[in-house]
Amino acid sequence: MISITNSIYNAVALLNNDQIVSIPTETVYGLAGNIYSQKAIESIFRIKKRPSFNPLIVHIKSVHDLSQIARDIPETALLLAKAFWPGPLTLVLKKQSSILDLVTGGKDTVAVRVPNHPLTLALLQQLTYPLAAPSANPFGSISPTKAEHVATYFHDTVPMVLDGGACERGIESTIIGFENGEPVVYRLGSLAIEDIVAVVGTVKMMTHDDTTPIAPGMLSRHYAPLTSTLLTANVHKLLKTFSHQKIGVLVYQNEIYNQKITAQEILSPKGSLTEAASQLYAALHRLDKLNLDFIIAERFPDVGLGKTINDRLQRATKK
Ligand code: TXA
Ligand code: MG
């Protein structure tokens, strides 16, 4: 049985014993292990049913530890780290040779970030090693933003969730890689691209290629509920095409009045994209439990975190 507790002491004991622990971050919960423990890292891949070519993110306690993990760090990467760490930004950099191939999926690069959650930062302070952690969900499914989501997924296979409450951001970190020192977006996330541009001038968007994704988070079906999901700019119009199905609706700001709707999630009545992002996965988890025939999601404004939300909703529609 999984134990849900806020005891850092218990987490340290498990991790020092090559076990894995689910940790809270400001983005989503992670499934964490000692980056230098072959055994712990193997358990993460096995429990998550994650393909071994899909690398993990290394979580460090501060930018001062970066040189133990990465080398030849571009100036722009340091600028971004200084601006946004601790925070929802992951940098993909050349790896130090001490980093296990298992962590990086055999790549010569490593993904690294400083998470912004007080419990996990306190935990990292007490460890002599960083933590490798993917999101704490089975491969392809919706990421967990609460300890109970993790417990539902892994009650028999993970010994402990360090309960840090609901994740403040609610969507994974933004991943940035570098080509000739120039920043490239590998995955949209909780840090808006506009905020990154404000620091480094311009960023390139990684073009989409499903067969050879640089970050498998770019695989088109990912972050997906089990219920068939549709994305539309006009929920009313799409509802007209249904008659007897059980429909759940997910909207940004304004409630939709229509008798065909069984359940409705309004992500931010006050119209804040930050709030909507923080609520997105929890809402999808709730809708997914209702045995609906379809979830209809409303397309978000294509700015700031709206871009990230549309990216995740788009992936949720793929079968
Ligand atoms: O917010 C987050 O980033 C959360 C929390 C727990 O930190 N973690 C997370 O991990 O979302 P995961 O494993 O679900 O997604 C990490 C993504 C994957 O798409 C992986 O392919 C990519 O990062 N990645 C890791 N190492 C990489 C590398 N060397 N090059 C390119 N992509 C990499
Ligand atoms: Mg994930």
Coordinates of C-alpha atoms and ligand atoms in Angstrom, one line a residue:
M1 CA 0.0 0.0 0.0
I2 CA 1.3 3.5 -0.9
S3 CA 1.8 5.8 2.1
I4 CA 0.7 9.4 1.7
T5 CA 2.7 11.6 4.1
N6 CA 4.6 14.9 4.3
S7 CA 7.5 13.2 6.2
I8 CA 10.8 14.3 4.5
Y9 CA 12.5 11.9 7.0
N10 CA 10.7 8.9 5.5
A11 CA 11.4 10.0 1.9
V12 CA 15.1 10.4 2.6
A13 CA 15.2 6.9 4.2
L14 CA 13.5 5.3 1.1
L15 CA 15.6 7.2 -1.4
N16 CA 18.9 6.4 0.4
N17 CA 17.8 2.8 0.0
D18 CA 17.5 2.9 -3.8
Q19 CA 13.7 3.1 -3.6
I20 CA 11.5 5.5 -5.4
V21 CA 9.2 8.2 -3.9
S22 CA 6.7 10.4 -5.6
I23 CA 7.5 14.1 -5.0
P24 CA 5.5 17.2 -5.3
T25 CA 6.7 20.0 -7.6
E26 CA 5.1 23.3 -8.6
T27 CA 4.2 21.7 -12.0
V28 CA 3.1 18.1 -11.5
Y29 CA 4.0 15.2 -9.2
G30 CA 7.2 13.3 -10.1
L31 CA 8.3 9.7 -9.6
A32 CA 11.8 10.2 -8.1
G33 CA 14.9 8.2 -7.6
N34 CA 18.7 8.8 -6.9
I35 CA 20.2 9.7 -10.3
Y36 CA 23.3 7.6 -9.5
S37 CA 21.3 4.5 -8.5
Q38 CA 20.9 2.1 -11.5
K39 CA 18.3 0.2 -9.4
A40 CA 16.2 3.2 -8.6
I41 CA 16.2 4.4 -12.2
E42 CA 15.3 1.0 -13.5
S43 CA 12.3 0.9 -11.1
I44 CA 11.1 4.2 -12.4
F45 CA 11.0 3.0 -16.0
R46 CA 9.4 -0.3 -15.0
I47 CA 6.7 1.1 -12.8
K48 CA 5.8 3.9 -15.3
K49 CA 5.9 1.4 -18.2
R50 CA 8.1 4.0 -19.9
P51 CA 10.1 3.1 -23.0
S52 CA 13.8 3.2 -22.2
F53 CA 14.6 5.7 -25.0
N54 CA 12.6 8.3 -23.3
P55 CA 14.9 10.2 -20.9
L56 CA 14.2 11.6 -17.4
I57 CA 14.5 15.1 -16.0
V58 CA 17.2 15.6 -13.3
H59 CA 16.0 17.7 -10.4
I60 CA 18.7 19.7 -8.6
K61 CA 18.5 22.0 -5.5
S62 CA 20.1 25.0 -7.0
V63 CA 21.9 26.4 -10.0
H64 CA 25.2 25.9 -8.1
D65 CA 24.8 22.1 -8.7
L66 CA 24.4 22.5 -12.5
S67 CA 28.0 22.0 -13.4
Q68 CA 28.0 18.5 -11.8
I69 CA 25.3 17.5 -14.3
A70 CA 26.0 19.5 -17.5
R71 CA 29.0 20.9 -19.3
D72 CA 29.6 23.5 -22.1
I73 CA 26.6 25.4 -20.8
P74 CA 25.6 28.2 -23.3
E75 CA 25.4 31.7 -21.9
T76 CA 21.7 31.9 -22.8
A77 CA 21.1 28.8 -20.7
L78 CA 22.6 30.5 -17.7
L79 CA 20.6 33.6 -18.3
L80 CA 17.4 31.5 -18.4
A81 CA 18.4 29.5 -15.3
K82 CA 19.1 32.7 -13.4
A83 CA 15.8 34.2 -14.5
F84 CA 13.5 31.3 -13.8
W85 CA 15.0 28.8 -11.3
P86 CA 13.6 27.5 -9.1
G87 CA 10.7 27.3 -11.5
P88 CA 8.9 25.5 -14.3
L89 CA 11.8 25.6 -16.9
T90 CA 13.8 22.5 -17.9
L91 CA 17.0 23.0 -19.9
V92 CA 18.5 20.3 -22.1
L93 CA 22.3 20.6 -22.0
K94 CA 25.4 18.5 -22.8
K95 CA 25.7 15.9 -20.1
Q96 CA 28.6 15.2 -17.7
S97 CA 30.0 11.7 -18.2
S98 CA 28.9 10.7 -14.6
I99 CA 25.3 10.8 -15.6
L100 CA 23.9 7.3 -16.3
D101 CA 22.9 6.4 -19.8
L102 CA 19.7 5.1 -18.4
V103 CA 18.7 8.6 -17.2
T104 CA 19.3 10.2 -20.6
G105 CA 18.1 7.4 -22.8
G106 CA 21.6 7.1 -24.2
K107 CA 21.7 10.7 -25.4
D108 CA 24.7 12.9 -24.9
T109 CA 22.4 15.6 -23.5
V110 CA 20.6 15.8 -20.1
A111 CA 17.4 17.6 -19.1
V112 CA 17.7 19.5 -15.8
R113 CA 15.7 21.9 -13.6
V114 CA 15.4 23.3 -10.1
P115 CA 11.8 22.6 -9.0
N116 CA 10.0 25.3 -7.0
H117 CA 8.3 23.4 -4.2
P118 CA 9.3 24.0 -0.5
L119 CA 9.0 20.3 0.5
T120 CA 11.0 19.0 -2.5
L121 CA 13.6 21.7 -2.1
A122 CA 13.9 20.7 1.6
L123 CA 14.2 17.1 0.6
L124 CA 16.9 17.8 -2.0
Q125 CA 18.9 19.7 0.7
Q126 CA 19.0 16.5 2.7
L127 CA 20.2 14.3 -0.1
T128 CA 23.8 13.9 -1.4
Y129 CA 22.5 13.4 -4.9
P130 CA 19.9 14.9 -7.3
L131 CA 16.6 13.2 -8.2
A132 CA 15.6 11.9 -11.6
A133 CA 11.9 12.2 -12.0
P134 CA 9.4 11.8 -14.8
S135 CA 5.8 12.8 -14.1
A136 CA 4.1 10.3 -11.8
N137 CA 1.7 8.8 -14.3
P138 CA 1.7 5.7 -16.4
F139 CA 3.2 6.4 -19.8
G140 CA 0.8 8.4 -22.0
S141 CA -1.8 9.3 -19.4
I142 CA -2.8 12.5 -17.6
S143 CA -0.1 13.9 -15.2
P144 CA -1.0 14.0 -11.5
T145 CA -1.4 17.3 -9.8
K146 CA -2.5 15.9 -6.4
A147 CA -1.1 13.2 -4.1
E148 CA -4.4 11.3 -4.5
H149 CA -3.9 11.1 -8.3
V150 CA -0.5 9.4 -7.8
A151 CA -2.1 7.0 -5.2
T152 CA -4.8 6.1 -7.7
Y153 CA -2.2 5.2 -10.4
F154 CA 0.5 3.5 -8.2
H155 CA -1.1 2.3 -5.0
D156 CA 0.5 -1.1 -5.2
T157 CA 3.8 -0.2 -6.9
V158 CA 5.2 3.0 -5.2
P159 CA 5.9 3.0 -1.4
M160 CA 5.3 6.7 -0.7
V161 CA 3.9 10.0 -2.0
L162 CA 5.4 13.0 -0.3
D163 CA 2.2 15.0 0.0
G164 CA 2.8 18.7 -0.9
G165 CA -0.8 19.5 -1.7
A166 CA -2.2 20.6 -5.1
C167 CA 0.5 21.6 -7.6
E168 CA 0.5 25.4 -8.0
R169 CA 1.2 25.4 -11.8
G170 CA -0.6 22.2 -12.8
I171 CA 1.1 21.6 -16.2
E172 CA 4.6 20.3 -16.8
S173 CA 7.7 22.5 -17.2
T174 CA 8.6 24.2 -20.4
I175 CA 11.6 22.4 -22.0
I176 CA 14.2 24.4 -23.8
G177 CA 17.2 22.9 -25.8
F178 CA 20.0 24.7 -27.6
E179 CA 21.2 24.6 -31.2
N180 CA 24.4 26.6 -31.7
G181 CA 23.7 28.3 -28.4
E182 CA 20.2 29.4 -29.6
P183 CA 17.2 28.4 -27.5
V184 CA 14.7 26.0 -29.0
V185 CA 11.4 25.0 -27.5
Y186 CA 11.1 21.2 -27.2
R187 CA 7.9 21.2 -25.1
L188 CA 5.4 23.9 -24.3
G189 CA 4.8 24.1 -20.5
S190 CA 4.0 26.1 -17.4
L191 CA 6.4 28.9 -18.3
A192 CA 4.9 31.0 -21.1
I193 CA 7.1 31.4 -24.2
E194 CA 6.5 35.2 -24.0
D195 CA 8.3 35.2 -20.6
I196 CA 11.3 33.3 -22.2
V197 CA 11.4 35.7 -25.1
A198 CA 11.5 38.6 -22.7
V199 CA 14.8 37.3 -21.3
V200 CA 16.6 35.9 -24.4
G201 CA 15.1 37.9 -27.3
T202 CA 13.9 35.1 -29.6
V203 CA 13.3 31.4 -29.4
K204 CA 12.7 28.9 -32.2
M205 CA 9.8 26.4 -32.0
M206 CA 10.8 22.8 -32.5
T207 CA 8.9 21.6 -35.5
H208 CA 6.7 18.6 -34.9
D209 CA 7.8 15.2 -36.1
D210 CA 6.0 12.3 -34.5
T211 CA 8.4 9.6 -35.7
T212 CA 11.6 11.0 -34.2
P213 CA 10.6 13.3 -31.3
I214 CA 13.5 15.0 -29.6
A215 CA 11.4 15.0 -26.4
P216 CA 8.9 12.2 -26.4
G217 CA 6.6 14.6 -24.5
M218 CA 6.1 15.8 -28.1
L219 CA 4.6 12.5 -29.1
S220 CA 1.1 13.5 -30.2
R221 CA -0.9 11.2 -28.0
H222 CA 0.3 12.0 -24.5
Y223 CA -1.3 13.5 -21.5
A224 CA -4.5 11.8 -22.5
P225 CA -7.7 10.9 -20.7
L226 CA -9.3 7.4 -21.4
T227 CA -12.5 9.1 -22.5
S228 CA -12.7 10.2 -26.2
T229 CA -12.0 13.9 -26.3
L230 CA -12.8 16.5 -28.9
L231 CA -11.4 20.0 -29.2
T232 CA -13.5 22.8 -30.7
A233 CA -13.7 26.6 -31.0
N234 CA -17.5 26.3 -30.8
V235 CA -18.9 23.9 -28.1
H236 CA -22.5 24.8 -28.8
K237 CA -22.3 23.9 -32.5
L238 CA -20.5 20.6 -31.8
L239 CA -23.1 19.7 -29.1
K240 CA -25.8 19.9 -31.9
T241 CA -24.3 16.9 -33.5
F242 CA -24.9 14.7 -30.5
S243 CA -28.2 13.2 -29.2
H244 CA -28.1 10.4 -26.7
Q245 CA -24.5 10.4 -25.6
K246 CA -23.2 11.3 -22.1
I247 CA -21.2 14.4 -22.6
G248 CA -18.8 16.3 -20.4
V249 CA -17.6 19.8 -21.2
L250 CA -14.5 21.6 -20.3
V251 CA -14.5 25.4 -20.9
Y252 CA -12.2 28.3 -20.1
Q253 CA -14.4 31.0 -18.5
N254 CA -18.1 31.0 -19.4
E255 CA -20.6 28.3 -18.5
I256 CA -22.4 26.7 -21.4
Y257 CA -26.1 26.2 -20.9
N258 CA -27.3 23.1 -22.7
Q259 CA -29.4 20.2 -21.5
K260 CA -27.2 17.7 -23.3
I261 CA -24.3 18.3 -20.9
T262 CA -23.9 15.8 -18.0
A263 CA -20.9 17.4 -16.4
Q264 CA -19.1 20.7 -16.9
E265 CA -15.7 22.0 -15.8
I266 CA -15.1 25.8 -15.9
L267 CA -11.3 26.3 -15.5
S268 CA -11.3 30.0 -14.6
P269 CA -14.5 32.0 -14.3
K270 CA -12.4 35.1 -13.8
G271 CA -10.6 34.5 -17.1
S272 CA -7.0 33.9 -15.8
L273 CA -4.9 31.6 -18.1
T274 CA -2.6 30.9 -15.1
E275 CA -5.6 29.7 -13.0
A276 CA -7.0 27.7 -16.0
A277 CA -3.6 25.9 -16.5
S278 CA -3.4 25.0 -12.8
Q279 CA -6.9 23.4 -12.9
L280 CA -6.7 21.6 -16.3
Y281 CA -5.4 18.2 -15.3
A282 CA -7.5 18.0 -12.1
A283 CA -10.5 18.7 -14.2
L284 CA -9.6 16.1 -16.8
H285 CA -9.0 13.5 -14.0
R286 CA -12.5 14.3 -12.7
L287 CA -14.3 14.1 -16.1
D288 CA -12.4 10.9 -16.9
K289 CA -13.9 9.2 -13.9
L290 CA -17.5 9.8 -14.9
N291 CA -17.9 7.1 -17.6
L292 CA -18.8 9.8 -20.2
D293 CA -19.0 8.9 -23.9
F294 CA -17.2 12.1 -24.9
I295 CA -15.4 15.1 -23.4
I296 CA -15.8 18.3 -25.4
A297 CA -13.1 20.8 -24.7
E298 CA -13.2 24.5 -25.7
R299 CA -10.1 25.8 -27.5
F300 CA -8.3 28.5 -25.5
P301 CA -7.0 31.9 -26.7
D302 CA -3.7 31.2 -28.5
V303 CA -1.5 33.4 -26.2
G304 CA 0.7 32.8 -23.2
L305 CA -0.3 29.7 -21.2
G306 CA -3.3 29.4 -23.6
K307 CA -0.9 28.0 -26.1
T308 CA 0.3 25.3 -23.6
I309 CA -3.3 24.4 -22.7
N310 CA -4.3 24.1 -26.4
D311 CA -1.2 21.9 -26.9
R312 CA -2.3 19.5 -24.1
L313 CA -5.9 19.5 -25.2
Q314 CA -4.8 18.8 -28.8
R315 CA -2.8 15.8 -27.6
A316 CA -5.7 14.6 -25.4
T317 CA -7.9 14.3 -28.6
K318 CA -5.5 11.8 -30.3
K319 CA -6.3 8.1 -30.2
Ligands
TXA1 O1 7.3 19.6 -14.9 C1 8.0 18.6 -15.2 O2 8.9 18.7 -16.1 C2 7.8 17.3 -14.5 C3 8.2 17.4 -13.1 C4 8.1 16.1 -12.3 O3 9.5 18.0 -13.0 N1 8.5 16.2 -15.2 C5 8.1 15.7 -16.4 O4 8.9 14.7 -16.8 O5 7.2 16.2 -17.1 P1 8.5 13.7 -18.0 O6 9.5 12.6 -17.9 O7 7.1 13.3 -17.9 O8 8.8 14.6 -19.2 C6 10.1 14.9 -19.5 C7 10.3 15.2 -20.9 C8 10.1 14.0 -21.8 O9 9.3 14.3 -22.9 C9 11.5 13.7 -22.2 O10 11.5 13.1 -23.5 C10 12.2 15.0 -22.2 O11 11.7 15.6 -21.1 N2 13.6 14.9 -22.1 C11 14.3 14.4 -21.1 N3 15.7 14.4 -21.4 C12 15.8 14.9 -22.6 C13 16.9 15.1 -23.5 N4 18.1 14.8 -23.1 N5 16.7 15.6 -24.7 C14 15.4 16.0 -25.1 N6 14.3 15.7 -24.3 C15 14.5 15.2 -23.1
MG2 MG 5.2 13.0 -18.4

